[in-house]
GROMACS .gro file of C-alpha atoms in nm:
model
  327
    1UNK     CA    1   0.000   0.000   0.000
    2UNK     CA    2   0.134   0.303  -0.106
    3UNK     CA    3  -0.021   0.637   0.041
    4UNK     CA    4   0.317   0.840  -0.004
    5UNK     CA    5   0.534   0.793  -0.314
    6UNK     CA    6   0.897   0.868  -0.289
    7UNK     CA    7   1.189   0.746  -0.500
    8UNK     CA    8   1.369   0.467  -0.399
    9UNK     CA    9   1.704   0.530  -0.265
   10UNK     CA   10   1.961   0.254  -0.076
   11UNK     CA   11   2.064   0.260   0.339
   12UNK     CA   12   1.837   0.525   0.444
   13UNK     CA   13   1.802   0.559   0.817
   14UNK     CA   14   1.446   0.475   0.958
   15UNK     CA   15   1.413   0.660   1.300
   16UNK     CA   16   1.164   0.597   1.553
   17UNK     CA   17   1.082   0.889   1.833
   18UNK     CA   18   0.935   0.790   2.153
   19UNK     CA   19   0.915   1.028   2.520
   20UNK     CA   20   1.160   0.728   2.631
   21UNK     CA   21   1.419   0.678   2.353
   22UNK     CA   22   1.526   0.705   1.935
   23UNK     CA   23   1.595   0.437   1.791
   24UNK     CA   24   1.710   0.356   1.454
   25UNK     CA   25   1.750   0.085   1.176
   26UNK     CA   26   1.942   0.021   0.849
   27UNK     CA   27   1.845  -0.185   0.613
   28UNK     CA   28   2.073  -0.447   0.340
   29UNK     CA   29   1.878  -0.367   0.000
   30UNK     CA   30   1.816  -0.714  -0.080
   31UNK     CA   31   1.471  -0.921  -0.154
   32UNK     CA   32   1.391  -0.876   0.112
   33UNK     CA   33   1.557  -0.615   0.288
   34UNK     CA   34   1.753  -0.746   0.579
   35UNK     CA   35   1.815  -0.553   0.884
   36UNK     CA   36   2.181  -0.452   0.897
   37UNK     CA   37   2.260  -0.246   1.161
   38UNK     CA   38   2.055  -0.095   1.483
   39UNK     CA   39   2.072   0.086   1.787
   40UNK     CA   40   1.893   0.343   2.086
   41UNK     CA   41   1.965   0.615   2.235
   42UNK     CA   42   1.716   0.641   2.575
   43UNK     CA   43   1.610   0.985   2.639
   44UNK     CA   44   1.630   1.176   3.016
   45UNK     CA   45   1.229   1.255   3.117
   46UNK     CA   46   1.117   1.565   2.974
   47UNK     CA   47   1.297   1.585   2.630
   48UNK     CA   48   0.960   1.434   2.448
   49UNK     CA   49   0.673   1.376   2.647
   50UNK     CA   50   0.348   1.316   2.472
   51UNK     CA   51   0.479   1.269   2.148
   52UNK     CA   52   0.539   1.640   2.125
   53UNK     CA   53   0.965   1.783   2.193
   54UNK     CA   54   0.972   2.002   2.509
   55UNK     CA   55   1.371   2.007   2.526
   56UNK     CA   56   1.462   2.106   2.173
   57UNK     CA   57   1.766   2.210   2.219
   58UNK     CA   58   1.886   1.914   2.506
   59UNK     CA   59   1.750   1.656   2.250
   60UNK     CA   60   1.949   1.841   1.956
   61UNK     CA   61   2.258   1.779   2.174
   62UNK     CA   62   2.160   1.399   2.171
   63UNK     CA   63   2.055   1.362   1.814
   64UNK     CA   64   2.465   1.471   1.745
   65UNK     CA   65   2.565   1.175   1.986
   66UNK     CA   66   2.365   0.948   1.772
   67UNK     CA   67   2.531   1.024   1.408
   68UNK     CA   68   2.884   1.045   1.566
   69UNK     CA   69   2.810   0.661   1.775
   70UNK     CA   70   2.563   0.574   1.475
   71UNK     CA   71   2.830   0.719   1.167
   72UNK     CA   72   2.511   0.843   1.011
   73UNK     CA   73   2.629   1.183   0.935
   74UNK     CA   74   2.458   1.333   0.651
   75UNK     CA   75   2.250   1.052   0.572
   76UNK     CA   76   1.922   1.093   0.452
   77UNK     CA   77   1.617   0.923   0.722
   78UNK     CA   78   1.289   0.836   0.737
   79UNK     CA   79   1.076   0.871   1.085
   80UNK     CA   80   0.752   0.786   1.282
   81UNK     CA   81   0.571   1.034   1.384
   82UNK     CA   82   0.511   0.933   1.745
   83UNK     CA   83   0.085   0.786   1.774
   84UNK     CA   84   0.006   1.030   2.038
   85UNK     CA   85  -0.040   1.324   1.815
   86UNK     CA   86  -0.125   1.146   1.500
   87UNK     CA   87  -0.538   1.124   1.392
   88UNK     CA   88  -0.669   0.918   1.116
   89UNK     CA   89  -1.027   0.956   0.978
   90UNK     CA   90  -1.235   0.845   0.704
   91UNK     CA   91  -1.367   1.136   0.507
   92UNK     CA   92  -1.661   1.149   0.198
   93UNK     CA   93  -1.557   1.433  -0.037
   94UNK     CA   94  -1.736   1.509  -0.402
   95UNK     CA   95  -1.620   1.213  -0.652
   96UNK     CA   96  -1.551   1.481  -0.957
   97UNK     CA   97  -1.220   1.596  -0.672
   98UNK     CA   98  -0.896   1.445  -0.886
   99UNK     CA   99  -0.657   1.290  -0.698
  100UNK     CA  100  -0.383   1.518  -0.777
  101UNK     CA  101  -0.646   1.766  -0.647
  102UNK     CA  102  -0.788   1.614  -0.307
  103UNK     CA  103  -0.472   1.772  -0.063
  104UNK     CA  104  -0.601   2.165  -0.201
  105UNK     CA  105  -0.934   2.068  -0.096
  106UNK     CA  106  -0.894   1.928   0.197
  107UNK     CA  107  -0.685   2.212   0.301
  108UNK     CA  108  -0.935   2.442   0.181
  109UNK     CA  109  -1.182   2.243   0.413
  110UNK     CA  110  -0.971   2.238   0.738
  111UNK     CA  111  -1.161   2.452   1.015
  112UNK     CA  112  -1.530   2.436   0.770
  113UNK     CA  113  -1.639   2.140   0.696
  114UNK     CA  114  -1.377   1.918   0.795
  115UNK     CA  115  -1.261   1.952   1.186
  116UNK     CA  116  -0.943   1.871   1.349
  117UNK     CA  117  -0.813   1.889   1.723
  118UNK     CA  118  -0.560   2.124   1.633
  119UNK     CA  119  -0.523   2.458   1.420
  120UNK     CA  120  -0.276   2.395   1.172
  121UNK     CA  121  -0.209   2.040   0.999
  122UNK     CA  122   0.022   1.874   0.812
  123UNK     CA  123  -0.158   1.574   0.628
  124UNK     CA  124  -0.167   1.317   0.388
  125UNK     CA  125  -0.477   1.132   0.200
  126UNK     CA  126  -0.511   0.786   0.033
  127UNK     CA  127  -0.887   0.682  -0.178
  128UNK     CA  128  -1.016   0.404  -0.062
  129UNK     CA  129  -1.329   0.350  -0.298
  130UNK     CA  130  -1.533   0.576  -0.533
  131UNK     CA  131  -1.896   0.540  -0.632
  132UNK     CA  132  -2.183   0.754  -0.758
  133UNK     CA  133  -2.079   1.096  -0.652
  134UNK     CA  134  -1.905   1.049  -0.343
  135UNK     CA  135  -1.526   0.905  -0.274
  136UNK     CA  136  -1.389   0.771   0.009
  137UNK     CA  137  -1.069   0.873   0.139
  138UNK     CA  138  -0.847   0.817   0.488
  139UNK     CA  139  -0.723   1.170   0.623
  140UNK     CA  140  -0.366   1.131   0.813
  141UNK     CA  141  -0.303   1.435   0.997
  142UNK     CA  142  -0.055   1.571   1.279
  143UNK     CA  143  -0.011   1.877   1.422
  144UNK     CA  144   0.208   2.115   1.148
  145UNK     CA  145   0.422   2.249   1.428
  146UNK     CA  146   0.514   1.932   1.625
  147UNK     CA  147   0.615   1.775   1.257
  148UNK     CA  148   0.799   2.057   1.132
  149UNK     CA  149   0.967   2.015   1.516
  150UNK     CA  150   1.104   1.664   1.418
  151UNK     CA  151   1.178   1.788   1.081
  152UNK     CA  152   1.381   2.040   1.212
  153UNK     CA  153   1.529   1.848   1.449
  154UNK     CA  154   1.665   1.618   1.174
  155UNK     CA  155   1.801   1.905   0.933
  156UNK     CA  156   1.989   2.137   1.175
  157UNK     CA  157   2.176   1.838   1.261
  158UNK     CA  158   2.269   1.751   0.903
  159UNK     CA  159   2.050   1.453   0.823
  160UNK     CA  160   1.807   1.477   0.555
  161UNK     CA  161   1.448   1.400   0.609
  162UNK     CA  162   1.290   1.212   0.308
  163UNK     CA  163   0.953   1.104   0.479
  164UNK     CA  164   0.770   1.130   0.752
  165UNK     CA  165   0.562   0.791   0.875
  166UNK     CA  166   0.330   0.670   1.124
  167UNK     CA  167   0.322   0.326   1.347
  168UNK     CA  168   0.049   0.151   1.230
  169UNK     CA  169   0.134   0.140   0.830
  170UNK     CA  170   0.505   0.060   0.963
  171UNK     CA  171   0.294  -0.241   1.137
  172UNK     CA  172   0.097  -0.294   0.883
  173UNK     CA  173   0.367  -0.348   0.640
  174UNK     CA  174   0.581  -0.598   0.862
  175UNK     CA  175   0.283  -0.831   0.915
  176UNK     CA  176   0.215  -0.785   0.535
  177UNK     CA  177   0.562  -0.925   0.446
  178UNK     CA  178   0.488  -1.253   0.630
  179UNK     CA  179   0.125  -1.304   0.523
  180UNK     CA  180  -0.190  -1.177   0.337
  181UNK     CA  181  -0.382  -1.230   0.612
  182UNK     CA  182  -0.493  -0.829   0.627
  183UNK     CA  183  -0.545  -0.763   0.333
  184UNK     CA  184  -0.851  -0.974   0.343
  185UNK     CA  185  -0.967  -0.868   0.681
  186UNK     CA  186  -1.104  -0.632   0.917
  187UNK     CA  187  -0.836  -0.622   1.211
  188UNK     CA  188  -0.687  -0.436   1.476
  189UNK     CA  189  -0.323  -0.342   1.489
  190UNK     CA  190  -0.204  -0.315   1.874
  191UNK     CA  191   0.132  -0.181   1.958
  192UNK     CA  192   0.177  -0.247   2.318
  193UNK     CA  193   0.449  -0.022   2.384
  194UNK     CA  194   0.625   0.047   2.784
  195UNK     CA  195   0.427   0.352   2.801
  196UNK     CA  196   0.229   0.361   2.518
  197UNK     CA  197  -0.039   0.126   2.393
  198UNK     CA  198  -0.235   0.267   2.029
  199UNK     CA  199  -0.515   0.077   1.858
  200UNK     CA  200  -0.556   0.059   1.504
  201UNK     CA  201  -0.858  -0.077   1.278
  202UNK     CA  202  -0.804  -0.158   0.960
  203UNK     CA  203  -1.013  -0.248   0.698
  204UNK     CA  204  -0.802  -0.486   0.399
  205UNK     CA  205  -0.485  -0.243   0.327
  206UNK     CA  206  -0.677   0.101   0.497
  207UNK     CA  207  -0.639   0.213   0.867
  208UNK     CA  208  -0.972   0.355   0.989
  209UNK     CA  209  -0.895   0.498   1.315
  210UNK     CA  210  -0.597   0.509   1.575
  211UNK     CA  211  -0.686   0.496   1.939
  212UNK     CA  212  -0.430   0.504   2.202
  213UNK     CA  213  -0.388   0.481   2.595
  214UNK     CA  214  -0.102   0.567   2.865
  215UNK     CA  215   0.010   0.327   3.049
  216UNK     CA  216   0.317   0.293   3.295
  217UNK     CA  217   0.623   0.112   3.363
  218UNK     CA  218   0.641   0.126   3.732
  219UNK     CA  219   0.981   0.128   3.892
  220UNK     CA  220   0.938  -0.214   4.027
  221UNK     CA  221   0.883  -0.380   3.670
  222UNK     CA  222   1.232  -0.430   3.523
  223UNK     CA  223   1.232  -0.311   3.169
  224UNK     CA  224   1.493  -0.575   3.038
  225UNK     CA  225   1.320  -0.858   3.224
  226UNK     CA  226   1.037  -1.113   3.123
  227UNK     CA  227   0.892  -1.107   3.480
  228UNK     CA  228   0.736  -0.910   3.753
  229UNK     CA  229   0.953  -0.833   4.078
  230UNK     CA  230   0.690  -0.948   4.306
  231UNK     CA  231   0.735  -0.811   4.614
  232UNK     CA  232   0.393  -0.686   4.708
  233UNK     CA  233   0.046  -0.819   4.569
  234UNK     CA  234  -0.048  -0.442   4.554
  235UNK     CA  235   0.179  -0.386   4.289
  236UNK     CA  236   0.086  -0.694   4.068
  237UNK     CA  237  -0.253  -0.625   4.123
  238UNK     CA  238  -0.179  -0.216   3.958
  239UNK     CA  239   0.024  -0.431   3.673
  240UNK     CA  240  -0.319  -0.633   3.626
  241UNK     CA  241  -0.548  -0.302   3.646
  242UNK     CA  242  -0.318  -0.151   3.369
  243UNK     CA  243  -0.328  -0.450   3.106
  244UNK     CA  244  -0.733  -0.489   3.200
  245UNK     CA  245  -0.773  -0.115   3.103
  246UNK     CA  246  -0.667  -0.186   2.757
  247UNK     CA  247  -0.816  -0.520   2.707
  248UNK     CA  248  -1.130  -0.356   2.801
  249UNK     CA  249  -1.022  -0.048   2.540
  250UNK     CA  250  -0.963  -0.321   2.296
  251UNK     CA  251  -1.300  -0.470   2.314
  252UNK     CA  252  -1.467  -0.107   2.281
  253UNK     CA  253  -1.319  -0.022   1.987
  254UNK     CA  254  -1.428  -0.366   1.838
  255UNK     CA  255  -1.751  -0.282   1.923
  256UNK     CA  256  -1.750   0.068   1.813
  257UNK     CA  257  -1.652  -0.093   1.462
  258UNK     CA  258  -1.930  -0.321   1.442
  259UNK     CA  259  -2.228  -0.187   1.618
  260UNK     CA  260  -2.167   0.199   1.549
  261UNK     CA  261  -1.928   0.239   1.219
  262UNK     CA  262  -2.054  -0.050   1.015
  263UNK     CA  263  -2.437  -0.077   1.203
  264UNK     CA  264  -2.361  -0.467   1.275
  265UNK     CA  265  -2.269  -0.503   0.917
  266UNK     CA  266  -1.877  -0.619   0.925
  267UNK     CA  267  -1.646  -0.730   1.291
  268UNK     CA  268  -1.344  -0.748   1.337
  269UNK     CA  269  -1.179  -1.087   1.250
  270UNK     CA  270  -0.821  -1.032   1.341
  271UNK     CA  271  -0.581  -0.850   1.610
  272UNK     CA  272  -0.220  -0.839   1.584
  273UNK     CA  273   0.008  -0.748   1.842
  274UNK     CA  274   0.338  -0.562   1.825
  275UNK     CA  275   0.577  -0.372   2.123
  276UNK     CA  276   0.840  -0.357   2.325
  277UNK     CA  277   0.642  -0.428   2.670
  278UNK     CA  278   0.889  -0.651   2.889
  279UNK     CA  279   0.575  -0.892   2.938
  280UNK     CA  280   0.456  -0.906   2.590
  281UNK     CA  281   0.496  -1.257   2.594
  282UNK     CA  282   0.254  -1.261   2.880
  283UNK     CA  283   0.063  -0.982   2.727
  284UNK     CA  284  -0.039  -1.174   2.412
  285UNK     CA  285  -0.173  -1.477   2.598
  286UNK     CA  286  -0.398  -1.290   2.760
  287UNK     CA  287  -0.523  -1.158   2.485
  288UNK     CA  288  -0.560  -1.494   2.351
  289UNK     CA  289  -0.767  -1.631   2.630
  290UNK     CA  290  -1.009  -1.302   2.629
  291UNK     CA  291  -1.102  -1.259   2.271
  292UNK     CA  292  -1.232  -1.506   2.054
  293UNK     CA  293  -1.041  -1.420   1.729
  294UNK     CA  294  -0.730  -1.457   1.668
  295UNK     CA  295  -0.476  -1.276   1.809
  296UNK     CA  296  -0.121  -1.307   1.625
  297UNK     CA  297   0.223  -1.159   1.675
  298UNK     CA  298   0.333  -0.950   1.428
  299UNK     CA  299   0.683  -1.123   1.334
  300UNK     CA  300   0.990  -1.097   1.154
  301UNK     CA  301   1.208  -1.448   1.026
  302UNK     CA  302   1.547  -1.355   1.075
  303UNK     CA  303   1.648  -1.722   1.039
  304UNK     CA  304   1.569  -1.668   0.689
  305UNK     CA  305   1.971  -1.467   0.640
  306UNK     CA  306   2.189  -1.724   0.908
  307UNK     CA  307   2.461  -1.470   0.932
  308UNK     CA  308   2.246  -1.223   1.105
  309UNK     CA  309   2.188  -1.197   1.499
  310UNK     CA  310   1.862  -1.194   1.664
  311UNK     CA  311   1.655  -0.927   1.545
  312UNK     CA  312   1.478  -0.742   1.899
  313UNK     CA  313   1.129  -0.713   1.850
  314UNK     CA  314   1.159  -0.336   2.028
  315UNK     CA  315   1.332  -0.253   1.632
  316UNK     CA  316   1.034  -0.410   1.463
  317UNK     CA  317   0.861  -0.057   1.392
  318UNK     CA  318   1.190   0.102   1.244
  319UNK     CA  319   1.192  -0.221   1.057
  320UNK     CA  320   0.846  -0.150   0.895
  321UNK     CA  321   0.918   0.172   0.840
  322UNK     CA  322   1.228   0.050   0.604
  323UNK     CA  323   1.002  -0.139   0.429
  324UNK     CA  324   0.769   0.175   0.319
  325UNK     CA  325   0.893   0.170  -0.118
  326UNK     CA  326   0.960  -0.218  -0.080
  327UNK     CA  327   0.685  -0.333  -0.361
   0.00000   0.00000   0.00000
């Protein structure tokens, strides 16, 4: 699925911006693309928080570590745009709109007929069907100055930003590679993140809407650990309120999407699960025992190339996002 066209060009840098840490990935151009080199950089509290950068220049001073440990200097990069200040919606505009035409008029709409959370927008649009005199399209938009932010962030440093991207067509494109399995269903895309959980419906190739909920790593959780430190039932019993809050946010938005959106007319069939949680392991048989569809790990098969390490699943998004003008 295509929804922004750029040349194609060899060992670009895909960055991914979190309120915790940047991480990057370079990709082998080979068929497919193999993961070649990786690495973070965590972030002191403060620098990001929300998705938005509070600390510009503290966070410039960081981006310069990373190309001098990375040796990415002057290379060009893609990056996510973190969920939290992302929206997606599903728009009807007039049919007779060209395609080459639909950005002007959406722009022309912003603040009239069409309504966003925030004053000025950066955007992009895809068609997903056309009949009679109406079109359907999805509307990606983000806040014009927290983009530009990134952007800018990128540039003054020396890097070159090519594309901007968001988390659940990174997803999308990773679980893509390994099957067809979305493309003929209605799903949800999770990605259960340390601090971060966002929903994502899709419908075939198109993302409907993006949902997402705060969560937090408490101190007594070790972040490079498979397991709980329990040494208190109170604070396994705030782990289990967290995880219930978004199983429970899960099964909303599956209802939302059959009962309001589609008036009992489609459900979702699917829900695949991606993140860097330190229980995700845990996390995804839960899931399994609550819902009654299947719910699948998005993957990547690294055994496929034997001379490569371990691929961490916490690279996975970076990984999708190198895989954005991979046909």
């Amino acid at each position: 699925m295509a929804l922004s066209v750029f040349s194609s060009r060899s060992k670009v840098i895909n960055l991914v911006f979190n309120d915790q840490y940047i991480r990057y990935v370079e990709l082998k151009q080979s068929t497919p693309p193999v993961p070649l080199r990786w690495g973070e950089k965590k972030l002191s509290p403060g620098m990001i928080s929300d998705g938005k950068i509070v600390d510009f220049d503290t966070l410039s001073m960081v981006i310069d570590e990373c190309i001098q440990d990375w040796k990415i200097n002057k290379r060009e990069v893609r990056f996510i745009v973190p969920d939290s200040i992302v929206i997606i919606r599903k728009l009807s505009i007039p049919s007779d709109i060209a395609v080459d035409e639909i950005n002007s008029y959406i722009y022309l709409e912003l603040g009239a007929t069409i309504h966003l959370p925030f004053e000025h927008a950066v955007f992009d649009t895809v068609i997903m069907s056309k009949a009679g005199e109406k079109q359907e399209i999805i509307l990606f938009a983000a806040p014009e100055k927290n983009v530009l932010e990134y952007s800018d962030l990128l540039s003054e440093a020396k890097l070159k930003p090519i594309a901007a991207d968001i988390s659940p067509l990174a997803n999308y494109r990773l679980f893509s590679a390994a099957t067809d399995e979305l493309e003929k269903a209605n799903a949800i895309l999770v990605q259960f993140d340390t601090h971060l959980v966002s929903m994502t419906i899709f419908e075939g190739a198109f993302p409907l809407f993006l949902r997402h909920l705060s969560i937090e790593l408490n101190d007594w959780l070790n972040p490079d650990a498979m397991s709980v430190q329990q040494d208190g039932v109170g604070q396994v019993n705030e782990l289990n309120y967290q995880f219930e809050d978004v199983y429970k946010e899960i099964s909303k938005l599956m209802d939302f999407y059959t009962y309001s959106f589609t008036q009992g007319k489609k459900m979702i069939e699917q829900i695949a699960v991606n993140g860097d949680h330190p229980l995700f392991e845990r996390i995804l048989a839960e899931m399994g025992e609550r819902f009654t569809i299947p719910v699948k790990p998005i993957t990547y098969d690294g055994s496929l190339h034997a001379e490569m390490e371990e691929f961490p699943r916490s690279y996975y998004l970076g990984l999708g996002l190198g895989l954005k003008e991979v046909k």
